[in-house]
PDB file of C-alpha atoms in Angstrom:
ATOM      1  CA  MET K1361       0.000   0.000   0.000  1.00 38.00           C
ATOM      2  CA  ASN K1362       1.281   3.470  -0.884  1.00 42.00           C
ATOM      3  CA  SER K1363       2.051   5.285   2.379  1.00 42.00           C
ATOM      4  CA  SER K1364       0.434   8.481   1.109  1.00 42.00           C
ATOM      5  CA  MET K1365      -2.888   6.621   0.851  1.00 41.00           C
ATOM      6  CA  ILE K1366      -2.911   5.437   4.469  1.00 45.00           C
ATOM      7  CA  SER K1367      -5.484   7.159   6.665  1.00 52.00           C
ATOM      8  CA  ILE K1368      -4.100   8.915   9.733  1.00 52.00           C
ATOM      9  CA  HIS K1369      -6.551   6.815  11.744  1.00 56.00           C
ATOM     10  CA  GLU K1370      -5.320   3.463  10.453  1.00 70.00           C
ATOM     11  CA  ILE K1371      -2.941   1.307  12.430  1.00 79.00           C
ATOM     12  CA  ALA K1372       0.590   1.105  11.055  1.00 76.00           C
ATOM     13  CA  THR K1373       1.458  -2.526  10.427  1.00 81.00           C
ATOM     14  CA  SER K1374       5.232  -2.205  10.195  1.00 88.00           C
ATOM     15  CA  VAL K1375       8.062  -0.018  11.435  1.00 90.00           C
ATOM     16  CA  SER K1376       8.575   1.252   7.886  1.00 90.00           C
ATOM     17  CA  GLU K1377       4.929   2.221   7.585  1.00 90.00           C
ATOM     18  CA  ALA K1378       4.989   3.989  10.959  1.00 90.00           C
ATOM     19  CA  ILE K1379       8.064   6.005   9.942  1.00 89.00           C
ATOM     20  CA  GLU K1380       6.665   6.904   6.526  1.00 91.00           C
ATOM     21  CA  THR K1381       3.251   7.997   7.800  1.00 88.00           C
ATOM     22  CA  ARG K1382       4.093   9.596  11.158  1.00 92.00           C
ATOM     23  CA  HIS K1383       3.898  13.369  11.175  1.00 92.00           C
ATOM     24  CA  SER K1384       3.123  16.096  13.694  1.00 93.00           C
ATOM     25  CA  ILE K1385      -0.587  16.342  14.481  1.00 95.00           C
ATOM     26  CA  ARG K1386      -1.885  19.748  15.538  1.00 95.00           C
ATOM     27  CA  GLU K1387      -5.629  19.138  15.745  1.00 95.00           C
ATOM     28  CA  TYR K1388      -7.200  16.280  17.722  1.00 97.00           C
ATOM     29  CA  LEU K1389     -10.566  14.730  18.412  1.00 96.00           C
ATOM     30  CA  PRO K1390     -11.716  15.106  22.040  1.00 95.00           C
ATOM     31  CA  ASP K1391     -11.986  11.311  22.398  1.00 96.00           C
ATOM     32  CA  SER K1392      -9.965   9.980  25.343  1.00 97.00           C
ATOM     33  CA  VAL K1393      -7.214   7.472  24.680  1.00 97.00           C
ATOM     34  CA  PRO K1394      -7.918   4.256  26.643  1.00 97.00           C
ATOM     35  CA  ASP K1395      -5.519   3.698  29.525  1.00 96.00           C
ATOM     36  CA  GLU K1396      -4.554   0.261  28.232  1.00 97.00           C
ATOM     37  CA  ILE K1397      -3.363   1.743  24.938  1.00 97.00           C
ATOM     38  CA  LEU K1398      -1.301   4.422  26.677  1.00 98.00           C
ATOM     39  CA  GLN K1399       0.197   1.783  28.952  1.00 97.00           C
ATOM     40  CA  LYS K1400       1.055  -0.412  25.967  1.00 97.00           C
ATOM     41  CA  VAL K1401       2.817   2.436  24.138  1.00 98.00           C
ATOM     42  CA  PHE K1402       4.873   3.651  27.075  1.00 98.00           C
ATOM     43  CA  HIS K1403       5.681   0.233  28.526  1.00 98.00           C
ATOM     44  CA  LYS K1404       7.069  -0.871  25.158  1.00 97.00           C
ATOM     45  CA  ALA K1405       9.000   2.390  24.807  1.00 98.00           C
ATOM     46  CA  LEU K1406      10.944   1.508  27.957  1.00 98.00           C
ATOM     47  CA  ARG K1407      12.861  -0.996  25.787  1.00 97.00           C
ATOM     48  CA  THR K1408      14.618   1.969  24.158  1.00 98.00           C
ATOM     49  CA  PRO K1409      18.418   1.643  24.307  1.00 97.00           C
ATOM     50  CA  SER K1410      20.478   4.084  26.371  1.00 98.00           C
ATOM     51  CA  TRP K1411      24.120   4.710  27.305  1.00 97.00           C
ATOM     52  CA  LYS K1412      25.184   1.791  29.546  1.00 97.00           C
ATOM     53  CA  ASN K1413      21.491   1.159  30.234  1.00 97.00           C
ATOM     54  CA  SER K1414      21.325   4.424  32.174  1.00 97.00           C
ATOM     55  CA  GLN K1415      17.657   5.053  31.210  1.00 98.00           C
ATOM     56  CA  PRO K1416      17.730   8.808  31.888  1.00 98.00           C
ATOM     57  CA  TRP K1417      13.989   9.380  31.488  1.00 98.00           C
ATOM     58  CA  LYS K1418      10.897   9.750  33.618  1.00 98.00           C
ATOM     59  CA  ILE K1419       7.500   9.900  31.932  1.00 98.00           C
ATOM     60  CA  HIS K1420       4.468  11.813  33.178  1.00 98.00           C
ATOM     61  CA  ILE K1421       1.168  11.139  31.381  1.00 98.00           C
ATOM     62  CA  VAL K1422      -1.538  13.705  32.086  1.00 98.00           C
ATOM     63  CA  SER K1423      -5.201  13.335  31.121  1.00 98.00           C
ATOM     64  CA  GLY K1424      -8.650  14.405  32.268  1.00 97.00           C
ATOM     65  CA  GLU K1425      -9.153  17.274  34.703  1.00 97.00           C
ATOM     66  CA  LYS K1426      -5.452  17.337  35.627  1.00 98.00           C
ATOM     67  CA  ARG K1427      -4.612  17.921  31.979  1.00 98.00           C
ATOM     68  CA  ASN K1428      -7.195  20.722  31.719  1.00 98.00           C
ATOM     69  CA  GLN K1429      -5.928  22.523  34.819  1.00 98.00           C
ATOM     70  CA  LEU K1430      -2.288  22.239  33.768  1.00 98.00           C
ATOM     71  CA  SER K1431      -3.157  23.619  30.345  1.00 98.00           C
ATOM     72  CA  LYS K1432      -4.803  26.676  31.927  1.00 98.00           C
ATOM     73  CA  GLU K1433      -1.759  27.279  34.106  1.00 98.00           C
ATOM     74  CA  LEU K1434       0.644  26.994  31.165  1.00 98.00           C
ATOM     75  CA  VAL K1435      -1.409  29.347  29.012  1.00 97.00           C
ATOM     76  CA  LYS K1436      -1.493  31.858  31.879  1.00 97.00           C
ATOM     77  CA  ALA K1437       2.305  31.595  32.258  1.00 97.00           C
ATOM     78  CA  ALA K1438       2.747  32.134  28.519  1.00 96.00           C
ATOM     79  CA  TYR K1439       0.650  35.313  28.685  1.00 93.00           C
ATOM     80  CA  GLU K1440       2.365  36.707  31.771  1.00 95.00           C
ATOM     81  CA  SER K1441       6.039  35.712  31.494  1.00 94.00           C
ATOM     82  CA  THR K1442       8.836  34.703  29.142  1.00 94.00           C
ATOM     83  CA  PRO K1443       9.982  31.097  28.683  1.00 95.00           C
ATOM     84  CA  ARG K1444      12.561  29.851  31.169  1.00 95.00           C
ATOM     85  CA  PRO K1445      13.504  26.324  30.030  1.00 95.00           C
ATOM     86  CA  GLU K1446      16.020  24.267  32.003  1.00 95.00           C
ATOM     87  CA  THR K1447      17.718  23.131  28.820  1.00 89.00           C
ATOM     88  CA  ASN K1448      19.492  25.411  26.381  1.00 87.00           C
ATOM     89  CA  TRP K1449      17.405  25.842  23.258  1.00 88.00           C
ATOM     90  CA  PRO K1450      19.511  26.085  20.078  1.00 86.00           C
ATOM     91  CA  GLU K1451      20.281  29.656  19.076  1.00 86.00           C
ATOM     92  CA  SER K1452      22.097  29.225  15.772  1.00 88.00           C
ATOM     93  CA  TYR K1453      21.679  26.962  12.767  1.00 90.00           C
ATOM     94  CA  PRO K1454      23.424  26.392   9.413  1.00 91.00           C
ATOM     95  CA  SER K1455      21.929  28.465   6.608  1.00 91.00           C
ATOM     96  CA  ASP K1456      20.284  25.494   4.898  1.00 89.00           C
ATOM     97  CA  ALA K1457      18.551  24.530   8.148  1.00 88.00           C
ATOM     98  CA  LYS K1458      17.357  28.121   8.667  1.00 89.00           C
ATOM     99  CA  LYS K1459      15.725  28.022   5.247  1.00 89.00           C
ATOM    100  CA  ARG K1460      13.955  24.740   6.010  1.00 89.00           C
ATOM    101  CA  MET K1461      12.728  26.089   9.350  1.00 86.00           C
ATOM    102  CA  PHE K1462      11.440  29.312   7.799  1.00 86.00           C
ATOM    103  CA  ASP K1463       9.703  27.431   4.989  1.00 86.00           C
ATOM    104  CA  LEU K1464       8.112  25.066   7.506  1.00 84.00           C
ATOM    105  CA  GLY K1465       6.726  27.943   9.568  1.00 82.00           C
ATOM    106  CA  MET K1466       5.240  29.635   6.509  1.00 84.00           C
ATOM    107  CA  LYS K1467       3.632  26.407   5.292  1.00 84.00           C
ATOM    108  CA  ILE K1468       2.116  25.630   8.685  1.00 85.00           C
ATOM    109  CA  TYR K1469       0.672  29.151   8.958  1.00 81.00           C
ATOM    110  CA  GLU K1470      -0.714  28.811   5.443  1.00 81.00           C
ATOM    111  CA  MET K1471      -2.391  25.492   6.293  1.00 83.00           C
ATOM    112  CA  ALA K1472      -3.805  27.101   9.454  1.00 78.00           C
ATOM    113  CA  GLY K1473      -5.190  30.012   7.424  1.00 84.00           C
ATOM    114  CA  ILE K1474      -2.897  32.558   9.091  1.00 84.00           C
ATOM    115  CA  GLU K1475      -1.345  35.387   7.085  1.00 85.00           C
ATOM    116  CA  ARG K1476       2.344  36.049   7.647  1.00 79.00           C
ATOM    117  CA  LYS K1477       1.746  39.637   8.816  1.00 83.00           C
ATOM    118  CA  ASP K1478      -0.966  38.665  11.297  1.00 85.00           C
ATOM    119  CA  LYS K1479       1.148  38.656  14.459  1.00 84.00           C
ATOM    120  CA  GLU K1480      -1.822  38.260  16.804  1.00 88.00           C
ATOM    121  CA  ALA K1481      -3.025  35.146  14.966  1.00 86.00           C
ATOM    122  CA  ARG K1482       0.505  33.707  15.021  1.00 85.00           C
ATOM    123  CA  ASN K1483       0.715  34.322  18.776  1.00 86.00           C
ATOM    124  CA  GLN K1484      -2.637  32.620  19.337  1.00 89.00           C
ATOM    125  CA  PHE K1485      -1.475  29.664  17.288  1.00 87.00           C
ATOM    126  CA  MET K1486       1.678  29.457  19.423  1.00 88.00           C
ATOM    127  CA  LEU K1487      -0.475  29.345  22.552  1.00 93.00           C
ATOM    128  CA  ARG K1488      -2.118  26.210  21.163  1.00 94.00           C
ATOM    129  CA  ASN K1489       1.069  24.410  22.231  1.00 95.00           C
ATOM    130  CA  PHE K1490      -0.004  24.910  25.838  1.00 97.00           C
ATOM    131  CA  GLU K1491      -3.501  23.645  25.065  1.00 97.00           C
ATOM    132  CA  PHE K1492      -1.823  20.506  23.688  1.00 98.00           C
ATOM    133  CA  PHE K1493      -3.453  21.312  20.328  1.00 96.00           C
ATOM    134  CA  GLY K1494      -6.682  19.925  21.754  1.00 97.00           C
ATOM    135  CA  ALA K1495      -5.221  16.468  22.455  1.00 98.00           C
ATOM    136  CA  PRO K1496      -6.840  14.679  25.415  1.00 98.00           C
ATOM    137  CA  THR K1497      -3.481  13.609  26.831  1.00 98.00           C
ATOM    138  CA  ALA K1498      -0.213  15.450  27.402  1.00 98.00           C
ATOM    139  CA  VAL K1499       3.104  13.792  28.186  1.00 98.00           C
ATOM    140  CA  PHE K1500       6.128  15.347  29.884  1.00 98.00           C
ATOM    141  CA  ILE K1501       9.567  13.743  29.758  1.00 98.00           C
ATOM    142  CA  THR K1502      11.861  14.686  32.624  1.00 98.00           C
ATOM    143  CA  SER K1503      15.331  13.722  33.800  1.00 98.00           C
ATOM    144  CA  LYS K1504      17.493  14.081  36.903  1.00 97.00           C
ATOM    145  CA  PHE K1505      20.621  13.520  34.804  1.00 97.00           C
ATOM    146  CA  ASP K1506      23.160  16.205  34.014  1.00 93.00           C
ATOM    147  CA  LEU K1507      22.380  16.932  30.404  1.00 91.00           C
ATOM    148  CA  ASN K1508      25.077  16.133  27.884  1.00 93.00           C
ATOM    149  CA  TYR K1509      25.362  14.952  24.314  1.00 92.00           C
ATOM    150  CA  TYR K1510      24.746  11.286  25.077  1.00 95.00           C
ATOM    151  CA  VAL K1511      21.850  11.880  27.446  1.00 96.00           C
ATOM    152  CA  GLY K1512      20.317  13.943  24.645  1.00 95.00           C
ATOM    153  CA  ILE K1513      20.740  11.037  22.220  1.00 97.00           C
ATOM    154  CA  ASP K1514      19.128   8.647  24.709  1.00 98.00           C
ATOM    155  CA  LEU K1515      16.149  10.950  25.264  1.00 98.00           C
ATOM    156  CA  GLY K1516      15.766  11.427  21.516  1.00 97.00           C
ATOM    157  CA  CYS K1517      15.743   7.665  20.989  1.00 98.00           C
ATOM    158  CA  PHE K1518      13.073   7.303  23.670  1.00 98.00           C
ATOM    159  CA  LEU K1519      10.951  10.016  22.099  1.00 98.00           C
ATOM    160  CA  GLN K1520      11.175   8.357  18.669  1.00 98.00           C
ATOM    161  CA  SER K1521      10.091   5.044  20.205  1.00 98.00           C
ATOM    162  CA  VAL K1522       7.001   6.724  21.655  1.00 98.00           C
ATOM    163  CA  LEU K1523       6.125   8.476  18.383  1.00 98.00           C
ATOM    164  CA  LEU K1524       6.344   5.275  16.343  1.00 97.00           C
ATOM    165  CA  LEU K1525       4.583   3.080  18.893  1.00 97.00           C
ATOM    166  CA  ALA K1526       1.768   5.619  19.103  1.00 97.00           C
ATOM    167  CA  ARG K1527       1.490   5.571  15.319  1.00 96.00           C
ATOM    168  CA  GLU K1528       1.261   1.784  15.469  1.00 95.00           C
ATOM    169  CA  GLU K1529      -1.856   2.218  17.635  1.00 96.00           C
ATOM    170  CA  GLY K1530      -3.459   4.691  15.224  1.00 95.00           C
ATOM    171  CA  LEU K1531      -2.651   7.658  17.454  1.00 97.00           C
ATOM    172  CA  GLY K1532      -1.294  11.040  16.470  1.00 96.00           C
ATOM    173  CA  THR K1533       1.452  12.892  18.297  1.00 97.00           C
ATOM    174  CA  CYS K1534       3.251  16.214  18.307  1.00 97.00           C
ATOM    175  CA  ALA K1535       6.610  16.534  20.037  1.00 97.00           C
ATOM    176  CA  GLN K1536       6.904  19.999  21.617  1.00 97.00           C
ATOM    177  CA  ALA K1537       9.955  21.753  23.005  1.00 96.00           C
ATOM    178  CA  ALA K1538       7.497  24.509  23.936  1.00 96.00           C
ATOM    179  CA  LEU K1539       6.179  22.342  26.769  1.00 98.00           C
ATOM    180  CA  SER K1540       9.511  22.800  28.562  1.00 97.00           C
ATOM    181  CA  SER K1541       9.048  26.592  28.569  1.00 97.00           C
ATOM    182  CA  PHE K1542       7.669  26.856  32.100  1.00 98.00           C
ATOM    183  CA  PRO K1543       9.135  23.987  34.141  1.00 98.00           C
ATOM    184  CA  ASP K1544       8.067  25.440  37.498  1.00 98.00           C
ATOM    185  CA  VAL K1545       4.423  25.294  36.424  1.00 98.00           C
ATOM    186  CA  VAL K1546       4.769  21.637  35.417  1.00 98.00           C
ATOM    187  CA  LYS K1547       6.676  20.703  38.586  1.00 98.00           C
ATOM    188  CA  ASN K1548       4.176  22.408  40.857  1.00 98.00           C
ATOM    189  CA  SER K1549       1.251  20.773  39.109  1.00 98.00           C
ATOM    190  CA  LEU K1550       2.717  17.267  39.092  1.00 98.00           C
ATOM    191  CA  GLY K1551       4.561  17.457  42.416  1.00 98.00           C
ATOM    192  CA  LEU K1552       8.007  16.937  40.911  1.00 98.00           C
ATOM    193  CA  PRO K1553      11.240  17.599  42.820  1.00 97.00           C
ATOM    194  CA  ALA K1554      13.326  20.639  41.944  1.00 96.00           C
ATOM    195  CA  GLU K1555      16.206  18.532  40.573  1.00 96.00           C
ATOM    196  CA  GLU K1556      13.957  16.814  38.013  1.00 97.00           C
ATOM    197  CA  LYS K1557      14.362  18.807  34.809  1.00 97.00           C
ATOM    198  CA  VAL K1558      11.460  19.164  32.369  1.00 98.00           C
ATOM    199  CA  ILE K1559      13.061  18.325  29.023  1.00 97.00           C
ATOM    200  CA  LEU K1560      10.159  18.344  26.568  1.00 96.00           C
ATOM    201  CA  GLY K1561       6.593  17.239  26.106  1.00 97.00           C
ATOM    202  CA  LEU K1562       4.225  15.871  23.540  1.00 97.00           C
ATOM    203  CA  SER K1563       0.544  15.840  22.767  1.00 98.00           C
ATOM    204  CA  ILE K1564      -1.080  12.507  22.001  1.00 98.00           C
ATOM    205  CA  GLY K1565      -4.559  11.514  20.869  1.00 98.00           C
ATOM    206  CA  TYR K1566      -6.692  10.668  17.858  1.00 97.00           C
ATOM    207  CA  PRO K1567      -6.125  13.003  14.893  1.00 96.00           C
ATOM    208  CA  LYS K1568      -9.007  15.153  13.701  1.00 94.00           C
ATOM    209  CA  PRO K1569      -9.679  13.675  10.246  1.00 92.00           C
ATOM    210  CA  ASP K1570     -11.036  16.771   8.463  1.00 88.00           C
ATOM    211  CA  SER K1571      -8.142  19.047   9.448  1.00 90.00           C
ATOM    212  CA  ASN K1572      -5.992  20.713   6.799  1.00 86.00           C
ATOM    213  CA  LEU K1573      -3.205  20.982   9.365  1.00 87.00           C
ATOM    214  CA  ASN K1574      -3.228  17.222   9.817  1.00 88.00           C
ATOM    215  CA  ARG K1575      -2.918  16.617   6.090  1.00 86.00           C
ATOM    216  CA  PHE K1576       0.331  18.540   5.985  1.00 82.00           C
ATOM    217  CA  HIS K1577       3.491  16.443   5.936  1.00 85.00           C
ATOM    218  CA  THR K1578       6.787  18.282   6.462  1.00 85.00           C
ATOM    219  CA  PRO K1579       8.997  17.821   3.384  1.00 85.00           C
ATOM    220  CA  ARG K1580      12.396  16.157   3.662  1.00 89.00           C
ATOM    221  CA  GLU K1581      15.634  16.720   1.792  1.00 89.00           C
ATOM    222  CA  SER K1582      16.420  14.171  -0.891  1.00 91.00           C
ATOM    223  CA  ALA K1583      18.444  11.082  -0.041  1.00 93.00           C
ATOM    224  CA  GLU K1584      21.023  12.228  -2.590  1.00 92.00           C
ATOM    225  CA  GLU K1585      21.625  15.377  -0.549  1.00 90.00           C
ATOM    226  CA  LEU K1586      22.049  13.668   2.816  1.00 90.00           C
ATOM    227  CA  ILE K1587      23.278  10.091   2.295  1.00 94.00           C
ATOM    228  CA  ARG K1588      26.594   8.937   0.900  1.00 93.00           C
ATOM    229  CA  PHE K1589      27.745   5.385   0.340  1.00 95.00           C
ATOM    230  CA  TYR K1590      31.474   4.542   0.434  1.00 96.00           C
TER     231      TYR K1590
END
């Protein structure tokens, strides 16, 4: 089956299919994800490899009224203060990456019906991060480890496991650095210790099928540009 013909609701039947059809979902149905499906996804993800089996992750899955209250608190923080993440967000990129990032932003705004000059609409769209794009469940990944290159690789591997396993269950996801913007809000809400750093989060749920945003797949560079055989 051609991957472009697979419905975003259908279960992925192979790793290849999950990779080819996974993309960031930014509009969700309100339907709750059954606990047994969430448990299956995250229990399997714990098999992710890590440096010397260090397993530098903790996972916090937030649904229901707790999710709603945390969303309100994050939106309020976004209105009233500037982000204060505990990890250093990248500040510089190679020129080719900058172009891809700019093009992505413009295409997403276009799919959302937002004009480039409409700053207020862009700001409101940004706030949707803290509403988890309407997803019924939010996930926060934290770590007590000192962050370094290899811990970052381990956490990235874990995140990819979650994204693909969720796709296998017919779920949509959106990984969000934005959800690390206000770690104090997350820690206070979830009762986390001060030394547990909020690294990133993701939204997870069933994709809204009639959404233009959900039909958008981020383009990739050609294999010829990025892969060399020797």
